Structure formats: structure tokens, C-alpha cells
XYZ file of C-alpha atoms in Angstrom:
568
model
C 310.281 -134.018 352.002
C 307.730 -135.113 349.640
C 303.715 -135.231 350.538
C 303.072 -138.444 352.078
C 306.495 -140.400 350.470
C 310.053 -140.132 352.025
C 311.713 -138.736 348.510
C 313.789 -135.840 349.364
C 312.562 -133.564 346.589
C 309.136 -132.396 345.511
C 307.787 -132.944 342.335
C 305.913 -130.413 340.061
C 302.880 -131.993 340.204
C 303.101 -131.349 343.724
C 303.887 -127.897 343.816
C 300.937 -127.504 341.225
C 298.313 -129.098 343.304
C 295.525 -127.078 344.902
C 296.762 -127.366 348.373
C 299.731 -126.282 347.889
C 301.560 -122.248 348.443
C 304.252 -121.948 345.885
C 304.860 -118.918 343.941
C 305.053 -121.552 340.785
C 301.376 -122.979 341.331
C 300.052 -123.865 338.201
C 297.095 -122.204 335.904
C 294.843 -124.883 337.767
C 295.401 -123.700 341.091
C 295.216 -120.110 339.956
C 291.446 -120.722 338.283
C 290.005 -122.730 341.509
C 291.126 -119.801 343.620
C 289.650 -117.332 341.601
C 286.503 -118.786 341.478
C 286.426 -118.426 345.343
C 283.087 -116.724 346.663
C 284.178 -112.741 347.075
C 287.164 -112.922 344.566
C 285.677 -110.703 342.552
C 284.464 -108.277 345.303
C 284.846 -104.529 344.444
C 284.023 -102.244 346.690
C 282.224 -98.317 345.786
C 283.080 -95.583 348.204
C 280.228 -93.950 349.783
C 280.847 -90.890 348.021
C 280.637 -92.697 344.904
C 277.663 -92.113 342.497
C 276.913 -95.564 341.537
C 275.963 -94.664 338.023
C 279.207 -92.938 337.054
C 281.081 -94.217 339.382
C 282.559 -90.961 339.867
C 282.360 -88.533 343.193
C 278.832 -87.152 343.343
C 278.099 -83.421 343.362
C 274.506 -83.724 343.987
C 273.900 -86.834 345.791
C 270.161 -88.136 345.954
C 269.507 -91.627 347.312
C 266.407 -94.406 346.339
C 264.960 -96.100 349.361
C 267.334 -98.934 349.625
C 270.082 -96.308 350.359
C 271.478 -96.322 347.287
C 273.277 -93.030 346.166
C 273.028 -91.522 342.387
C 274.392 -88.354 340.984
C 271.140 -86.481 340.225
C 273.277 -85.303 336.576
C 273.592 -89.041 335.997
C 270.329 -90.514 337.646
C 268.005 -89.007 335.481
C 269.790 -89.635 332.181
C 269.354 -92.969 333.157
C 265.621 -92.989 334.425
C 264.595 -90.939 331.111
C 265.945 -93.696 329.403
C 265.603 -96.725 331.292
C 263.524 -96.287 333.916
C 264.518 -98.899 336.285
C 267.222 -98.868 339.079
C 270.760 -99.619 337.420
C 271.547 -101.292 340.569
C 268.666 -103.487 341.234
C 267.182 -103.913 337.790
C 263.543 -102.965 339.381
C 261.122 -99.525 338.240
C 261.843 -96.331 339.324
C 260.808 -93.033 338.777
C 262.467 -89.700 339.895
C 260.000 -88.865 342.529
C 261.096 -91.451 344.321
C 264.422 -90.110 345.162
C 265.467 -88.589 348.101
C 267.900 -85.204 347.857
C 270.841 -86.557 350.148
C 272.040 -82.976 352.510
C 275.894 -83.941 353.391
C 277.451 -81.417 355.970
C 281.551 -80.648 355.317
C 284.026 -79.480 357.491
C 286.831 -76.548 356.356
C 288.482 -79.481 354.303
C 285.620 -80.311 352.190
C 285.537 -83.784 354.112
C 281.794 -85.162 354.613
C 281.519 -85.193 358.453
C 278.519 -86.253 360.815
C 276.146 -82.357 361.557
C 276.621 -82.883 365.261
C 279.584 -84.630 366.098
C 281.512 -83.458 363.041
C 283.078 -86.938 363.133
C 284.655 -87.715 359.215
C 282.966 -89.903 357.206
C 285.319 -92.940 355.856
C 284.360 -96.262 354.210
C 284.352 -97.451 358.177
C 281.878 -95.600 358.822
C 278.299 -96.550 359.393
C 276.070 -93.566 357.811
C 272.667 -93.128 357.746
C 270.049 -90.734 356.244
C 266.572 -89.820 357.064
C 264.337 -89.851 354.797
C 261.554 -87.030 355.248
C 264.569 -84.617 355.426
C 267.385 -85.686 353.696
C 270.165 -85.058 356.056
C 272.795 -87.508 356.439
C 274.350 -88.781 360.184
C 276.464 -91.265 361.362
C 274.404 -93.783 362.998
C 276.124 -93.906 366.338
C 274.903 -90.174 366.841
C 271.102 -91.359 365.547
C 271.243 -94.335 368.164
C 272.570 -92.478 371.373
C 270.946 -88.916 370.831
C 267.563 -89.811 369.325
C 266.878 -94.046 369.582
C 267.627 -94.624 372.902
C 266.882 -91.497 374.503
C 263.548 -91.643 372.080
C 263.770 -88.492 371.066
C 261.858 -88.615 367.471
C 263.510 -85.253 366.216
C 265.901 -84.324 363.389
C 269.212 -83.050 365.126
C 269.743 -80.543 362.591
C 265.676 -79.394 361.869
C 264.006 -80.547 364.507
C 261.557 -81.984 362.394
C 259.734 -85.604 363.309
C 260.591 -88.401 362.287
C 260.273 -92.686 362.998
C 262.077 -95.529 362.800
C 261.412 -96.461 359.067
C 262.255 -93.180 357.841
C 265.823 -94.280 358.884
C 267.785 -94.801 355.379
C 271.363 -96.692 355.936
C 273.403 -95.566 352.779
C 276.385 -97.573 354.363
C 276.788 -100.751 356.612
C 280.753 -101.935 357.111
C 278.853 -105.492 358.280
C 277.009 -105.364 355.427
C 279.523 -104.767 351.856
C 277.843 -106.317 349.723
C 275.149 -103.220 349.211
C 278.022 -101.696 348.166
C 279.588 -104.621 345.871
C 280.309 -103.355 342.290
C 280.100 -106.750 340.884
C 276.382 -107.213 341.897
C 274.949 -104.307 340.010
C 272.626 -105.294 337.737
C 274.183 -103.239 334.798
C 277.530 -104.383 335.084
C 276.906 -107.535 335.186
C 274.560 -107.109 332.198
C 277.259 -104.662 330.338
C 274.852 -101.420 329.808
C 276.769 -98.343 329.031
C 275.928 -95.664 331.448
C 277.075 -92.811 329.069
C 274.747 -89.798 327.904
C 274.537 -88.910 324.223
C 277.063 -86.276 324.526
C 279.336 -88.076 326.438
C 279.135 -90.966 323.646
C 279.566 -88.331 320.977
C 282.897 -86.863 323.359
C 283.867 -90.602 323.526
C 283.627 -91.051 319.812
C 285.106 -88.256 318.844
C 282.790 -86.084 317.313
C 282.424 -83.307 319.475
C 286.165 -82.675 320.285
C 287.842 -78.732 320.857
C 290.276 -79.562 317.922
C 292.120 -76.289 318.657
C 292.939 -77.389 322.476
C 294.758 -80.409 320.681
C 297.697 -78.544 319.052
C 299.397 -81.077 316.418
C 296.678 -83.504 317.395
C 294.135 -81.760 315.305
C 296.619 -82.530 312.101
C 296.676 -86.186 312.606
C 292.631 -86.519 313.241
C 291.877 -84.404 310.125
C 294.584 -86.728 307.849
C 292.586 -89.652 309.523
C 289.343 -88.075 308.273
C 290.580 -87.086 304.884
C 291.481 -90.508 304.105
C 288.439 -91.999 305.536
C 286.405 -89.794 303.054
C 288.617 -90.935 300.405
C 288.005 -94.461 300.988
C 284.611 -93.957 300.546
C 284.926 -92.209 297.731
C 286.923 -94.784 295.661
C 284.434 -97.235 296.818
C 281.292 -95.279 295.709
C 283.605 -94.932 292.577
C 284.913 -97.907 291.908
C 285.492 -98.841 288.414
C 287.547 -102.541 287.698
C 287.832 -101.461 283.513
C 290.447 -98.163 285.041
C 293.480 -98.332 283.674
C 296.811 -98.872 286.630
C 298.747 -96.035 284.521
C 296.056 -93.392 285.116
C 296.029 -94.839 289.029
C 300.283 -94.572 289.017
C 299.876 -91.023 287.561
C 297.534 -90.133 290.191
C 299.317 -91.119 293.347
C 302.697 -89.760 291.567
C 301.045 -86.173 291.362
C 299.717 -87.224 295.052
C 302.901 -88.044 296.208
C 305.175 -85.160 294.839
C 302.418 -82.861 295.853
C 302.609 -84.122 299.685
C 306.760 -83.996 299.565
C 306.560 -80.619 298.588
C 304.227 -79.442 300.974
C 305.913 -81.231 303.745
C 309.172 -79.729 302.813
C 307.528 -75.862 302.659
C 305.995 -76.546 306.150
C 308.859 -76.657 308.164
C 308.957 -73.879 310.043
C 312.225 -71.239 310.041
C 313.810 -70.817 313.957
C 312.907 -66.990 314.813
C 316.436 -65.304 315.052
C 315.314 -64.399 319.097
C 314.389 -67.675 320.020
C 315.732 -68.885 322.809
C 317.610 -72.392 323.963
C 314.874 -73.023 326.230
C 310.984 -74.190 325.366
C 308.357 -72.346 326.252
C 307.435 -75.237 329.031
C 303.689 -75.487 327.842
C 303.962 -78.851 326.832
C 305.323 -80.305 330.141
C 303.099 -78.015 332.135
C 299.832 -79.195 330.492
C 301.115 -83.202 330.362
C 301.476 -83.086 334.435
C 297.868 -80.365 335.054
C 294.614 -81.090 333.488
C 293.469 -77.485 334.214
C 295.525 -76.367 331.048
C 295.155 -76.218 327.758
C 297.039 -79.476 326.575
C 300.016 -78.412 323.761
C 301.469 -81.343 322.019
C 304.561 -79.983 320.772
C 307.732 -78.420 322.521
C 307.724 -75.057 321.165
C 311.156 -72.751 321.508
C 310.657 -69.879 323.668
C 310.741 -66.170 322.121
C 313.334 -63.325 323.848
C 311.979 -59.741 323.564
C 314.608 -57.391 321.690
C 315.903 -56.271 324.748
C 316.935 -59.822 326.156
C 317.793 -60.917 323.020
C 320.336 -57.907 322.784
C 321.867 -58.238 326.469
C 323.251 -61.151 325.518
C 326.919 -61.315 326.069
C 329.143 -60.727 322.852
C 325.848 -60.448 320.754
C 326.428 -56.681 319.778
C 330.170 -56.026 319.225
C 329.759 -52.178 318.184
C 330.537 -49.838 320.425
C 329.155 -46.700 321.740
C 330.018 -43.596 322.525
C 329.035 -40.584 324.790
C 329.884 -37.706 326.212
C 329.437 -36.223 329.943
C 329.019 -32.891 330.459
C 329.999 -31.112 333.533
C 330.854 -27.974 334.969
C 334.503 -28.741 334.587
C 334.541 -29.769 331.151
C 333.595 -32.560 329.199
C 334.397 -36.464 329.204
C 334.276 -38.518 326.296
C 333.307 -41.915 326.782
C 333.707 -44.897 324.564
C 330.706 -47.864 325.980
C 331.234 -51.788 325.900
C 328.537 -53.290 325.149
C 330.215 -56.546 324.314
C 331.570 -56.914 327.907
C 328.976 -55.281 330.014
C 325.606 -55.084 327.777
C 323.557 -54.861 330.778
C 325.492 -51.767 332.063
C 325.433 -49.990 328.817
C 321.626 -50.885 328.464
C 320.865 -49.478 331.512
C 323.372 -45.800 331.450
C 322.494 -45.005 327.635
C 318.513 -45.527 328.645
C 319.214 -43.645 332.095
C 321.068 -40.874 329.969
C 318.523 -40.415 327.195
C 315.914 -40.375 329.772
C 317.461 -37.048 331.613
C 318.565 -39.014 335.023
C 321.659 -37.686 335.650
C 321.053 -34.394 334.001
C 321.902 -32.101 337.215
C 323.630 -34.828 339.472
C 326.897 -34.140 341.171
C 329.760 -35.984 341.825
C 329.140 -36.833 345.418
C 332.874 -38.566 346.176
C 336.329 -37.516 344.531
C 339.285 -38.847 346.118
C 342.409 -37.705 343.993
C 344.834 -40.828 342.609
C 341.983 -43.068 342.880
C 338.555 -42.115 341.615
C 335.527 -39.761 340.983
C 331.978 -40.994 341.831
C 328.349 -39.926 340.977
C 325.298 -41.184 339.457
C 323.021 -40.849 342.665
C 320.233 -38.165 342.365
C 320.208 -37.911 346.275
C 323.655 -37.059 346.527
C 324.308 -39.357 349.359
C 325.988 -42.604 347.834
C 322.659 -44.514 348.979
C 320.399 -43.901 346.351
C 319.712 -44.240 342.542
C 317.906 -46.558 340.809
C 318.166 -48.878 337.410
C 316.536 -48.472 334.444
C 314.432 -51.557 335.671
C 313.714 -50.186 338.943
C 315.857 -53.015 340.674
C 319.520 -53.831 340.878
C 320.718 -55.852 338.001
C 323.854 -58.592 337.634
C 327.395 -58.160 337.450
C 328.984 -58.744 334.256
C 332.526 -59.937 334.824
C 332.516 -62.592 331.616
C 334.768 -60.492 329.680
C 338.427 -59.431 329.509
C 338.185 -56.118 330.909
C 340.066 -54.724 334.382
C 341.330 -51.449 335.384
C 344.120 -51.260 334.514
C 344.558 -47.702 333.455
C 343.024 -44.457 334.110
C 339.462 -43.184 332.851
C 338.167 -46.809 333.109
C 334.004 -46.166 334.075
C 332.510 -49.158 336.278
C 329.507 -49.465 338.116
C 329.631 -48.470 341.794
C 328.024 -51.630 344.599
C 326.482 -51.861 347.196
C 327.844 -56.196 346.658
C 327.458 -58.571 344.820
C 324.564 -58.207 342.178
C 323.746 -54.881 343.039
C 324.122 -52.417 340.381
C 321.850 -49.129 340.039
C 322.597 -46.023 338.460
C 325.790 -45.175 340.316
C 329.251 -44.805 338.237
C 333.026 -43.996 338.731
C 335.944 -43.527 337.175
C 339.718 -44.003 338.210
C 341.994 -41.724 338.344
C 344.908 -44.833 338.423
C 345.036 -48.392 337.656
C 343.259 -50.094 340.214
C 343.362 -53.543 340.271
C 341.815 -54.913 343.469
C 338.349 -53.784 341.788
C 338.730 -56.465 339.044
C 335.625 -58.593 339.358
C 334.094 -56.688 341.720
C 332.509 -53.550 339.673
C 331.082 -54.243 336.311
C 333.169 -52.036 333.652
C 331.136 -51.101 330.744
C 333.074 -48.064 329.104
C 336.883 -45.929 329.618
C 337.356 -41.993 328.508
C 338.780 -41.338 325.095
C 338.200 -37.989 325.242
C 338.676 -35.005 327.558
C 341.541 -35.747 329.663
C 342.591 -32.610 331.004
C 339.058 -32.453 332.433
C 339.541 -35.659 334.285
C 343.045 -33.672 335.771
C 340.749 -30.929 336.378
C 338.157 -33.089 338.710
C 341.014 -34.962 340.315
C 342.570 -31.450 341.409
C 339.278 -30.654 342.620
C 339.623 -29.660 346.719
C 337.433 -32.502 348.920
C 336.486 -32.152 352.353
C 338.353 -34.712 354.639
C 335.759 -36.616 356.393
C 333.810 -38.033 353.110
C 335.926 -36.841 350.272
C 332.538 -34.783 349.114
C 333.995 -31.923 346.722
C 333.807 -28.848 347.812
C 333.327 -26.958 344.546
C 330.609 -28.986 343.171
C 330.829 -31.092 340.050
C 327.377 -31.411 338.021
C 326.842 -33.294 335.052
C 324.856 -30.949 333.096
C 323.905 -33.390 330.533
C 324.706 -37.037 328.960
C 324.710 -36.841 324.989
C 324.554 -40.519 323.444
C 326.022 -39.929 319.960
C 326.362 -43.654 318.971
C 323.734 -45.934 320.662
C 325.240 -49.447 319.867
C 321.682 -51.157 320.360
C 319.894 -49.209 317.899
C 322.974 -49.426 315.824
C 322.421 -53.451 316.292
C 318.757 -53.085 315.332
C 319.135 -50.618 312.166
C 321.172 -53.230 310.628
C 319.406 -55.992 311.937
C 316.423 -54.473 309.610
C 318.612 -53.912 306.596
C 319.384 -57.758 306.395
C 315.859 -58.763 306.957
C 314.798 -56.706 303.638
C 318.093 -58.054 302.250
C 316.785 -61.393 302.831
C 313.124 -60.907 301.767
C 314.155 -59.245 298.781
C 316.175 -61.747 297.356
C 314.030 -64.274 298.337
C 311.410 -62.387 296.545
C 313.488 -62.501 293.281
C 314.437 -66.306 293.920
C 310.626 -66.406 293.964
C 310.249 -64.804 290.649
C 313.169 -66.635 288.463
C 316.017 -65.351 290.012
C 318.777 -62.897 289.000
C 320.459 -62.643 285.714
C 323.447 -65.069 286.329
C 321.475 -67.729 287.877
C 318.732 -67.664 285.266
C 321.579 -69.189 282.976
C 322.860 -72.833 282.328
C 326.296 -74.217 282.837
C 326.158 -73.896 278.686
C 325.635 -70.213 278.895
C 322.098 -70.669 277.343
C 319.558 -68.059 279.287
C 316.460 -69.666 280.803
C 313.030 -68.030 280.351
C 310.638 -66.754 282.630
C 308.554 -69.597 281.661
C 311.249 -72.073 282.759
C 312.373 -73.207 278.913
C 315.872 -72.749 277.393
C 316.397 -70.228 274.611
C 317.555 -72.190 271.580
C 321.006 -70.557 269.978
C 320.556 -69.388 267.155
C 324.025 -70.515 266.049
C 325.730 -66.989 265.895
C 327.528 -67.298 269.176
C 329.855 -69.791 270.716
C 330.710 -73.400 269.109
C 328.078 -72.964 266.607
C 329.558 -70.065 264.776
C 332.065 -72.382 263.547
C 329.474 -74.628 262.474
C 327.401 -71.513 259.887
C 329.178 -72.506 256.278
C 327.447 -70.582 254.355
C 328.175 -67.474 256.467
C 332.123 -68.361 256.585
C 331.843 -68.865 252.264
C 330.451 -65.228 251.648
C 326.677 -66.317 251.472
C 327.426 -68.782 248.336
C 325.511 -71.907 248.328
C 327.688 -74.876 248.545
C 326.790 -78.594 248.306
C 328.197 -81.210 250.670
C 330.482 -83.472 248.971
C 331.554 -86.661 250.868
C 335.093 -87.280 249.693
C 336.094 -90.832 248.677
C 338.563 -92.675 250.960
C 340.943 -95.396 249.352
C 340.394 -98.428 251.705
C 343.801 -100.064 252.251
C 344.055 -103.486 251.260
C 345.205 -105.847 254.433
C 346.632 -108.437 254.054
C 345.513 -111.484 256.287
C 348.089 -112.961 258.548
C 349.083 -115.949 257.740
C 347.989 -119.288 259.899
C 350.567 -121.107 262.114
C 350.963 -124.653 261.240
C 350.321 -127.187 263.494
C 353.312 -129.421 264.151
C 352.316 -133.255 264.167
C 353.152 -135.986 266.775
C 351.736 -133.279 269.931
C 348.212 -133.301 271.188
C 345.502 -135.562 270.616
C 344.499 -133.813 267.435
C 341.067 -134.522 266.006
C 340.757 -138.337 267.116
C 341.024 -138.707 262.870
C 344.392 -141.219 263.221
C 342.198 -143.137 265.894
């Protein structure tokens, strides 16, 4: 078991040693294999700018075939003016503007062959023009058939204007670890990308809550080079405890007045900003989750928000109908007839089906059944959350095409009816006007679709109590509530809480009124008001101190204890 001895164990020496394979190899083994030739090897794509280190966007190339960024280049060369690769002079002219061709994918592909360029590939530029090929296309269409022309220009060219900008038998050109400003640690950054790094030139308002915690660290930079400009050792640590007191009390209060109120629409939900620009950089980032805000109208179709009710009336030919709206059941449904109604849609549409001990339908402007719209434009939701059925007659419901497809179509039953329970939305029942809902059921249909053969029009819809803008009238009338008394919190207060537990009245100015002594305890306390006016002198009566007698002292008896030693 054991190298070269017959022990049937290995010892850790042994798995330590160089030769050996062992996930447990020691540091030893670890630093003689790293310093094996090519450990460090790191390899640049050849889309790479080898400045940046970054995808190029206009690639240029020295003679060599290494390929710059002309943005980051020249930087660089203005600067410099050597080859960050090589170490040796260059100047700009020297470059060569690199012409990659790409195919509908944005991949760089060889002009003729449109074969894709990969780090396997070997790639090749020419010089006097600038366009880029792969060199197995160079070799068989212009080398060997010596045919000295650009495939793309048909311009001339030789055999040293051939420019290989990448050899997969030769990576080292391409070795990140030989570039002569790595290895001599030269930052390749411009002066505004230092600044950008640094800080100084950062969109503060693209940083949300960010921008708080950069202009604290500023704040107390500047104060820290304040107190050392200002140093004095003779200043006194009371006028310093003072200070940061004030400081202190100042920043409680201000944190405790910053929170912010919840809006009384916002919703459970955030507004998503946060998580959408953490996971895209091509949005402005938002640090903090941020509750979403519902418009009136979804903040009012909530489900038991508004408990009022409404009411209307239907006008027809026949009579009227009275109808009482639920907006705490059905808030979508009353949304959508009280809007439909004050807008004039069913002004002039007929009852298109009456069948007598069930119900009375209308509500389509076609007068087919088919038609109708929302006040939306689409179909809306059912609404079967609440405790409402048919189970009498003159209940109103929304008439279906299925499931979630409500428009502006209506009936109302003649009889209980409940197979429809929690299959038409009910939003409202008639309170009013029965003997005109005996006067449509009696109306004579024909007998293939139950149309009526005496028409029934509603002439008109009259809202008289519109339950949202009931809900948003007193909505308004607690808001000034509200500000009002928080305006005269603001100001001192009312009258009874401008007061002390004592009764004593607190000034505008924040100091208790002193009593003058003519109301509460202290009226018992005026003599000279209870004695008619007289002046009379204190007089501290004597008091005849009793005489105690001490107790008398318990005698000791003798022969118990040790005593005092004195018989010793």
C-alpha cells in the first residue's frame, strides 16, 4: 500500500508529496503546480479590444495583428504613445481600420464563405484594405490559385500585406498575461472614466436612496475637515456634549418627521421597479420597493370598500322601476350601469326578451341579445363574493354570454330563480314600482323568441344616489377633517388639550399660567381674603412637649454567658 514499503496505510507525508493526486495535497504541491509554464495562461477573444478588454465597436489593428478599440487606442497613444501590448512606439497612423462583415445575427463571419468566426478560427486581415477573412478562403481562392486580388474590392495586394489577427497554433499572441501593461499594472482608464470610477461624476438622481447615503458620506467628510482646520485642544468637552446633544435631537427629530404616511389608495403590491431594474441594466436602477398607487376607480371597485347604496330609477313605457344598487356585492356592475346610465346608453333600448314567471331582459342597443358593450369597452368579471342569490322577485343581474363576460345587458326575475346563483352577477333588486313589473310580465310575447310584441323602451335611467360619488364626497370631508385638525395640533392645539392634568392653561408660547390663587386649592390658602381684608400676623402656637419617661433597663441575671471576661 505504501510507496516503496509494504505498510498497509499511507502516510500524510505521502499524500502531500509532489507526485502524488489526492484531493488533500498539501500547500507545497499546490505552489509547484502553479508555477507550471502556462498556468497562468488567459486567453482574449478575437473580438476583444485588448485595451479595454471589452468587445470592440470600431476595431483597428497595429501591424503585428493586434486589435484596439479606436475609442480606447487613442486615449492611450495621446498619452502613452507606445503599444500597451508590446511596450514599443506607436503612433495612430500606423493603425489599420479593421472592416468585419456580419451575418443577420450580428456574428463576425468570413465576406465570401460567410463561415462564423470563433476563437478556432484562423483570421486574417489585409492590410492595404482592411477587410478581414478567414485564412483558409485567402489560401485556396487567392495563394494557391495566385490570384493577388481582394475578394471583396478587387484591389491588389502581396503576401506581406497579409495581417494574421488570430493563430489557434499560435495563443500566446493572444495571452493576457504577456501584455506589457498588465504585467506592469498601468491603468487603462480615461479621465472620465477615473472620475465615473471615483465617484465624482455620478447621475445621483438615477440612484434613488443611494444619493442619501453618498451625500451623508460627503457631509461628514466635510465635517472632518472642518474640525481639523478648527481644531482647538483649550475647548471645553461641555460645549462639545452640548453640541452633539443639539446634533443628536435635531437628527431624531428629523428622522422621525421623514417617514413617509401610506397613501390611503395604495395598493398590497409594489410598483415592481426595484426588481425590474436589479435583473435589466437598460433601466433606471430604484433602490427602494415602493407601494403601488390604485386610481380612484380601482381603488373604489374593491369588494366591500363602499357599503352605501344606490338607487335609480328606470323609466319605460309601462311605468317606472325603482331600483336599489349593491355596490358592496357587485361594485363592478354598479360601476359600469350607473356610468352606462348617466352616459344616455340605454336611453331608447327595448326589452328584447320577456318570458312571464321568469324574467324580463334588455340592455342591448341592437336589440338582438348579441350586442352591447361595457363601460370599458370589454367584458368585465363576475362578482359572486357576496351573499346575494335570487331568491325573490325584482332581483337585477347581469345577463352572459359565460363565464367573465359581462357587458351592458340586464334582467330581472319575475320569480325566485335559483339555478342562476353564481352564474349572473347581481348588483341591485326593485323597491319600487311593482305593479309595473306585473304590467311587463303580462306583456303578450311572440312564441318563437319570447320578443314582446308591444314594445317596452326604457325612456331614460335617472341615478338619484350615486354610491361612488357618495364614497368620494365624504372621502373629501375627512381629508379637510384631518388637515384641519392637524393644522390646529400644529398651532397649540384646542382648548382642552392646551391644559394640564392640574387644570392650569398652557400658553401659546408653551409656558404655564401661574394661578393667581383665586381658584381651586389656593382659595383656601388667601387669609387675608377669608378675615375681611384685616391684616393678621402669624402666630406659631406653643406645644407642651410631654415628658417620657425612659424605660427602664433589664437586668442581667449572673451565672449565664461569658459576660465581659472581668471574673477571668
Amino acid at each position: 500500500m505504501g510507496k516503496g514499503t509494504d505498510k498497509l496505510y499511507i502516510t500524510h507525508s505521502e499524500w502531500a508529496s509532489e507526485d502524488s493526486f489526492s484531493a488533500s495535497a498539501g500547500s507545497g504541491v499546490r505552489n509547484h503546480k502553479s508555477q507550471v509554464a502556462g498556468s497562468s495562461f488567459k486567453r482574449l477573444p478575437f473580438n476583444f479590444c485588448a485595451v479595454s478588454l471589452q468587445p470592440f465597436t470600431h476595431p483597428v489593428s497595429t501591424i503585428e495583428g493586434t486589435i484596439f478599440d479606436l475609442t480606447n487606442i487613442l486615449p492611450w497613444l495621446k498619452k502613452y504613445g507606445t503599444n500597451p501590448v508590446t511596450g514599443f512606439p506607436l503612433k495612430s497612423n500606423e493603425l489599420i481600420k479593421l472592416n468585419f462583415a456580419k451575418n443577420d445575427e450580428g456574428e463576425y463571419v468570413d465576406p465570401v464563405t460567410f463561415k462564423v468566426f470563433t476563437d478556432n478560427t484562423y483570421i486574417v486581415a489585409l492590410k492595404n484594405t482592411g477587410n478581414v477573412f478567414a485564412h483558409d478562403t485567402v489560401e485556396r481562392l487567392n495563394i494557391k490559385s495566385k490570384t493577388w486580388r481582394d475578394l471583396v474590392t478587387d484591389e491588389e495586394f502581396t503576401r506581406k500585406d497579409i495581417i494574421t489577427l488570430q493563430d489557434p497554433q499560435n495563443l500566446e499572441a493572444r495571452n493576457l498575461s504577456s501584455f506589457k501593461y498588465m504585467q506592469d499594472n498601468v491603468s487603462t482608464l480615461t479621465e472620465e472614466q477615473e472620475q465615473e470610477r471615483n465617484g465624482t461624476n455620478i447621475n445621483r438622481e438615477a440612484l434613488g436612496n443611494a444619493a442619501k447615503i453618498l451625500k451623508a458620506k460627503e457631509a461628514v467628510a466635510r465635517a472632518r475637515e472642518q474640525r481639523g482646520s478648527n481644531f482647538d485642544p483649550n475647548r471645553s468637552s461641555s460645549h462639545a456634549l452640548a453640541r452633539s446633544t443639539a446634533v443628536t435631537q435635531r437628527v431624531s427629530s428629523k428622522s422621525n418627521h421623514s417617514a413617509k404616511s401610506i397613501p390611503y389608495n395604495a395598493a398590497r403590491h409594489t410598483t415592481g421597479k426595484a426588481a425590474a431594474s436589479f435583473t435589466s441594466t437598460g433601466l433606471t436602477p430604484h433602490t427602494s420597493n415602493e407601494r403601488a398607487l390604485l386610481t380612484d376607480e380601482e381603488y373604489m371597485l374593491k369588494p366591500r370598500r363602499i357599503k352605501q347604496k344606490g338607487y335609480a330609477r328606470i323609466q319605460t313605457n309601462h311605468g317606472e322601476l325603482n331600483i336599489e344598487l349593491q355596490p358592496e356585492f357587485a361594485p363592478r356592475a354598479v360601476w359600469n350601469f350607473v356610468h352606462l346610465a348617466k352616459k344616455g346608453y340605454y336611453n331608447g333600448v327595448a326589452f328584447h326578451r320577456n318570458i312571464r314567471n321568469f324574467m324580463v331582459q334588455g340592455g342591448d342597443p341592437t336589440g338582438t341579445g348579441k350586442g352591447g358593450s361595457s363601460i370599458w369597452g370589454k367584458n368585465f368579471q363576475d362578482e359572486f363574493d357576496g351573499p346575494l342569490t335570487h331568491d325573490s322577485r325584482g332581483i337585477v343581474s347581469m345577463a352572459n354570454k359565460g363565464k367573465n363576460t359581462n357587458s351592458s345587458q340586464f334582467f330581472i326575475t319575475y320569480r325566485p330563480a335559483k339555478h342562476l346563483d353564481r352564474k349572473h352577477t347581481i348588483f341591485g333588486k326593485v323597491v319600487g314600482g311593482v305593479d309595473t313589473l306585473t304590467r311587463l310580465e303580462n306583456v303578450n310575447v311572440s312564441d318563437d323568441d319570447k320578443r314582446p310584441l308591444d314594445d317596452i323602451i326604457i325612456e331614460d335611467v335617472v341615478v338619484f344616489v350615486d354610491p361612488f360619488d357618495e364614497f368620494q364626497q365624504q372621502k373629501r370631508q375627512m381629508d379637510e377633517t384631518e388637515k384641519e385638525r392637524e393644522e390646529l395640533m400644529r398651532t397649540g392645539g384646542a382648548e382642552d388639550n392646551r391644559t394640564t392634568w392640574t387644570g392650569k392653561r398652557i400658553r401659546g408660547d408653551g409656558k404655564v399660567e401661574e394661578d393667581d390663587g383665586t381658584g381651586g386649592v389656593g382659595k383656601y390658602l388667601n387669609v387675608r381674603a377669608a378675615n375681611g381684608g384685616a391684616d393678621v400676623d402669624e402666630v406659631i402656637g406653643e406645644w407642651e412637649q410631654e415628658v417620657i419617661e425612659e424605660p427602664a433597663k433589664k437586668k442581667t441575671k449572673a451565672g449565664q454567658g461569658f459576660g465581659n471576661f472581668d471574673n477571668w
